């Protein structure tokens, strides 16, 4: 290996996180959400570690087809359904369950020539105003679909905008119950936050994503610290150079950090072109040789400078953890004003990935 940066995927952590989800929602079946290339972990790398799941949820046809070609026989849910009616032939061929959120999709299903009925997730808008039928449109849409020979099993689906908050599910859940009146339907509502924190949302199928990868749906690691969930991705690299600063010496582009006294700093082989957030300010946590320290100055495309003051042993070749078990991705993300979801998804293709 040349450049020392590597992302390691902990398959045991994936299995354990799925088991923890099952314990949290013991009466429900589980859609493991593997959209966005399994939140940046690589769907082809991780799906077997999640094979105890009841189904996989994603939104790219390419990812769905890959799972079928690898031999996955259980359900696959397209979270956003199909984007054009000609995709229905592929849904039919690969037996994909589809979300239906708009009237044109109902019409397309009615007109399609299918080899067998498709299972449907009727998506309702429970207040987020992203995808789905309004509560008062659900009954008619449901009955229209129910009357079609092309439709098999049906489930009512909704999504929460604020499930990480104590009261965040109250109003949406009321809208769901209003929409479901008289339908006697299966339901799938819960994302990670609702799966962990609101058992009244569990119903037939839960749809956890971020918790499978061991980060917090609230963005705060402390909210899941006692859950047993474990980070799946560890991003590590090495110190490739050391500089000894004098008082008033500056660091990096824009001279954004200035030394207050003599200070030893290290240069890490990782930058924003690897997926590290460019907005991470001075003070973002990082671990060098097992010692917690901080970034200094601007993040460059290929390098990060770090404070070696507390790392007396550290030098060229010292191991650096950018995020993982010791430095939580949630803490790096919140320092940079974002969420763990974005950092995972942004892992760059140039970073080699190892499976453990
Ligand atoms: C992404 C997504 C999920 C999973 O969300 P997490 O917060 O990662 O658990 C569930 N349902 C839908 C519709 C989604 O788009």
PDB file of N, CA, C and O in Angstrom, residues 35 59 79-80 101-102 123-134 157-161 191 207:
ATOM      1  N   UNK A  35     -29.388   2.339   1.324  1.00  0.00           N
ATOM      2  CA  UNK A  35     -29.319   3.323   0.235  1.00  0.00           C
ATOM      3  C   UNK A  35     -27.961   4.025   0.267  1.00  0.00           C
ATOM      4  O   UNK A  35     -27.221   3.912   1.242  1.00  0.00           O
ATOM      5  N   UNK A  59     -32.735   2.852  -2.931  1.00  0.00           N
ATOM      6  CA  UNK A  59     -33.503   3.555  -3.952  1.00  0.00           C
ATOM      7  C   UNK A  59     -32.923   3.519  -5.349  1.00  0.00           C
ATOM      8  O   UNK A  59     -33.542   3.994  -6.291  1.00  0.00           O
ATOM      9  N   UNK A  79     -37.366   2.782  -1.806  1.00  0.00           N
ATOM     10  CA  UNK A  79     -37.935   3.787  -0.896  1.00  0.00           C
ATOM     11  C   UNK A  79     -38.615   4.932  -1.628  1.00  0.00           C
ATOM     12  O   UNK A  79     -39.527   5.556  -1.099  1.00  0.00           O
ATOM     13  N   UNK A  80     -38.153   5.253  -2.835  1.00  0.00           N
ATOM     14  CA  UNK A  80     -38.775   6.339  -3.593  1.00  0.00           C
ATOM     15  C   UNK A  80     -39.568   5.822  -4.780  1.00  0.00           C
ATOM     16  O   UNK A  80     -39.984   6.600  -5.634  1.00  0.00           O
ATOM     17  N   UNK A 101     -45.967   7.020  -4.350  1.00  0.00           N
ATOM     18  CA  UNK A 101     -46.210   8.285  -3.654  1.00  0.00           C
ATOM     19  C   UNK A 101     -47.019   9.281  -4.474  1.00  0.00           C
ATOM     20  O   UNK A 101     -47.390  10.336  -3.984  1.00  0.00           O
ATOM     21  N   UNK A 102     -47.305   8.938  -5.762  1.00  0.00           N
ATOM     22  CA  UNK A 102     -47.988   9.890  -6.637  1.00  0.00           C
ATOM     23  C   UNK A 102     -48.996   9.170  -7.528  1.00  0.00           C
ATOM     24  O   UNK A 102     -48.822   7.982  -7.837  1.00  0.00           O
ATOM     25  N   UNK A 123     -47.090   5.449   0.069  1.00  0.00           N
ATOM     26  CA  UNK A 123     -46.382   6.443   0.864  1.00  0.00           C
ATOM     27  C   UNK A 123     -47.296   7.624   1.135  1.00  0.00           C
ATOM     28  O   UNK A 123     -47.834   8.231   0.210  1.00  0.00           O
ATOM     29  N   UNK A 124     -47.457   7.943   2.413  1.00  0.00           N
ATOM     30  CA  UNK A 124     -48.251   9.125   2.759  1.00  0.00           C
ATOM     31  C   UNK A 124     -47.364  10.224   3.322  1.00  0.00           C
ATOM     32  O   UNK A 124     -46.291   9.971   3.862  1.00  0.00           O
ATOM     33  N   UNK A 125     -47.831  11.429   3.173  1.00  0.00           N
ATOM     34  CA  UNK A 125     -47.152  12.621   3.663  1.00  0.00           C
ATOM     35  C   UNK A 125     -47.664  12.885   5.074  1.00  0.00           C
ATOM     36  O   UNK A 125     -48.798  13.312   5.250  1.00  0.00           O
ATOM     37  N   UNK A 126     -46.823  12.616   6.059  1.00  0.00           N
ATOM     38  CA  UNK A 126     -47.287  12.781   7.443  1.00  0.00           C
ATOM     39  C   UNK A 126     -46.865  14.125   8.022  1.00  0.00           C
ATOM     40  O   UNK A 126     -46.878  14.325   9.225  1.00  0.00           O
ATOM     41  N   UNK A 127     -46.476  15.063   7.137  1.00  0.00           N
ATOM     42  CA  UNK A 127     -46.178  16.413   7.607  1.00  0.00           C
ATOM     43  C   UNK A 127     -44.817  16.932   7.184  1.00  0.00           C
ATOM     44  O   UNK A 127     -44.495  18.099   7.383  1.00  0.00           O
ATOM     45  N   UNK A 128     -44.021  16.058   6.576  1.00  0.00           N
ATOM     46  CA  UNK A 128     -42.682  16.469   6.164  1.00  0.00           C
ATOM     47  C   UNK A 128     -42.727  17.211   4.828  1.00  0.00           C
ATOM     48  O   UNK A 128     -41.803  17.957   4.481  1.00  0.00           O
ATOM     49  N   UNK A 129     -43.799  16.952   4.060  1.00  0.00           N
ATOM     50  CA  UNK A 129     -43.968  17.581   2.745  1.00  0.00           C
ATOM     51  C   UNK A 129     -42.801  17.325   1.813  1.00  0.00           C
ATOM     52  O   UNK A 129     -42.275  18.240   1.168  1.00  0.00           O
ATOM     53  N   UNK A 130     -42.447  16.052   1.763  1.00  0.00           N
ATOM     54  CA  UNK A 130     -41.428  15.635   0.813  1.00  0.00           C
ATOM     55  C   UNK A 130     -42.134  14.714  -0.183  1.00  0.00           C
ATOM     56  O   UNK A 130     -42.605  15.170  -1.200  1.00  0.00           O
ATOM     57  N   UNK A 131     -42.314  13.435   0.150  1.00  0.00           N
ATOM     58  CA  UNK A 131     -43.032  12.545  -0.749  1.00  0.00           C
ATOM     59  C   UNK A 131     -44.328  12.070  -0.092  1.00  0.00           C
ATOM     60  O   UNK A 131     -44.411  11.962   1.126  1.00  0.00           O
ATOM     61  N   UNK A 132     -45.318  11.758  -0.906  1.00  0.00           N
ATOM     62  CA  UNK A 132     -46.471  11.027  -0.403  1.00  0.00           C
ATOM     63  C   UNK A 132     -47.806  11.720  -0.553  1.00  0.00           C
ATOM     64  O   UNK A 132     -47.892  12.931  -0.781  1.00  0.00           O
ATOM     65  N   UNK A 133     -48.853  10.897  -0.436  1.00  0.00           N
ATOM     66  CA  UNK A 133     -50.221  11.384  -0.512  1.00  0.00           C
ATOM     67  C   UNK A 133     -50.614  12.075   0.799  1.00  0.00           C
ATOM     68  O   UNK A 133     -50.205  11.653   1.877  1.00  0.00           O
ATOM     69  N   UNK A 134     -51.418  13.104   0.673  1.00  0.00           N
ATOM     70  CA  UNK A 134     -51.975  13.748   1.869  1.00  0.00           C
ATOM     71  C   UNK A 134     -52.875  12.738   2.597  1.00  0.00           C
ATOM     72  O   UNK A 134     -53.471  11.866   1.964  1.00  0.00           O
ATOM     73  N   UNK A 157     -47.015   3.439   4.362  1.00  0.00           N
ATOM     74  CA  UNK A 157     -45.672   3.886   4.745  1.00  0.00           C
ATOM     75  C   UNK A 157     -45.677   5.386   5.006  1.00  0.00           C
ATOM     76  O   UNK A 157     -46.307   6.155   4.271  1.00  0.00           O
ATOM     77  N   UNK A 158     -44.977   5.800   6.069  1.00  0.00           N
ATOM     78  CA  UNK A 158     -44.770   7.226   6.316  1.00  0.00           C
ATOM     79  C   UNK A 158     -43.372   7.398   6.896  1.00  0.00           C
ATOM     80  O   UNK A 158     -42.709   6.418   7.249  1.00  0.00           O
ATOM     81  N   UNK A 159     -42.934   8.634   6.968  1.00  0.00           N
ATOM     82  CA  UNK A 159     -41.564   8.932   7.421  1.00  0.00           C
ATOM     83  C   UNK A 159     -41.649  10.089   8.405  1.00  0.00           C
ATOM     84  O   UNK A 159     -42.532  10.942   8.290  1.00  0.00           O
ATOM     85  N   UNK A 160     -40.743  10.120   9.374  1.00  0.00           N
ATOM     86  CA  UNK A 160     -40.760  11.168  10.403  1.00  0.00           C
ATOM     87  C   UNK A 160     -39.665  12.197  10.156  1.00  0.00           C
ATOM     88  O   UNK A 160     -38.524  11.841   9.850  1.00  0.00           O
ATOM     89  N   UNK A 161     -40.013  13.461  10.366  1.00  0.00           N
ATOM     90  CA  UNK A 161     -39.029  14.532  10.215  1.00  0.00           C
ATOM     91  C   UNK A 161     -38.267  14.790  11.507  1.00  0.00           C
ATOM     92  O   UNK A 161     -37.149  15.312  11.478  1.00  0.00           O
ATOM     93  N   UNK A 191     -38.019   5.133  11.239  1.00  0.00           N
ATOM     94  CA  UNK A 191     -36.598   5.226  10.913  1.00  0.00           C
ATOM     95  C   UNK A 191     -35.792   4.850  12.163  1.00  0.00           C
ATOM     96  O   UNK A 191     -36.356   4.362  13.142  1.00  0.00           O
ATOM     97  N   UNK A 207     -37.651   0.648   9.662  1.00  0.00           N
ATOM     98  CA  UNK A 207     -36.707   0.941   8.570  1.00  0.00           C
ATOM     99  C   UNK A 207     -35.464   1.663   9.093  1.00  0.00           C
ATOM    100  O   UNK A 207     -35.210   2.824   8.765  1.00  0.00           O
TER     101      UNK A 207
END
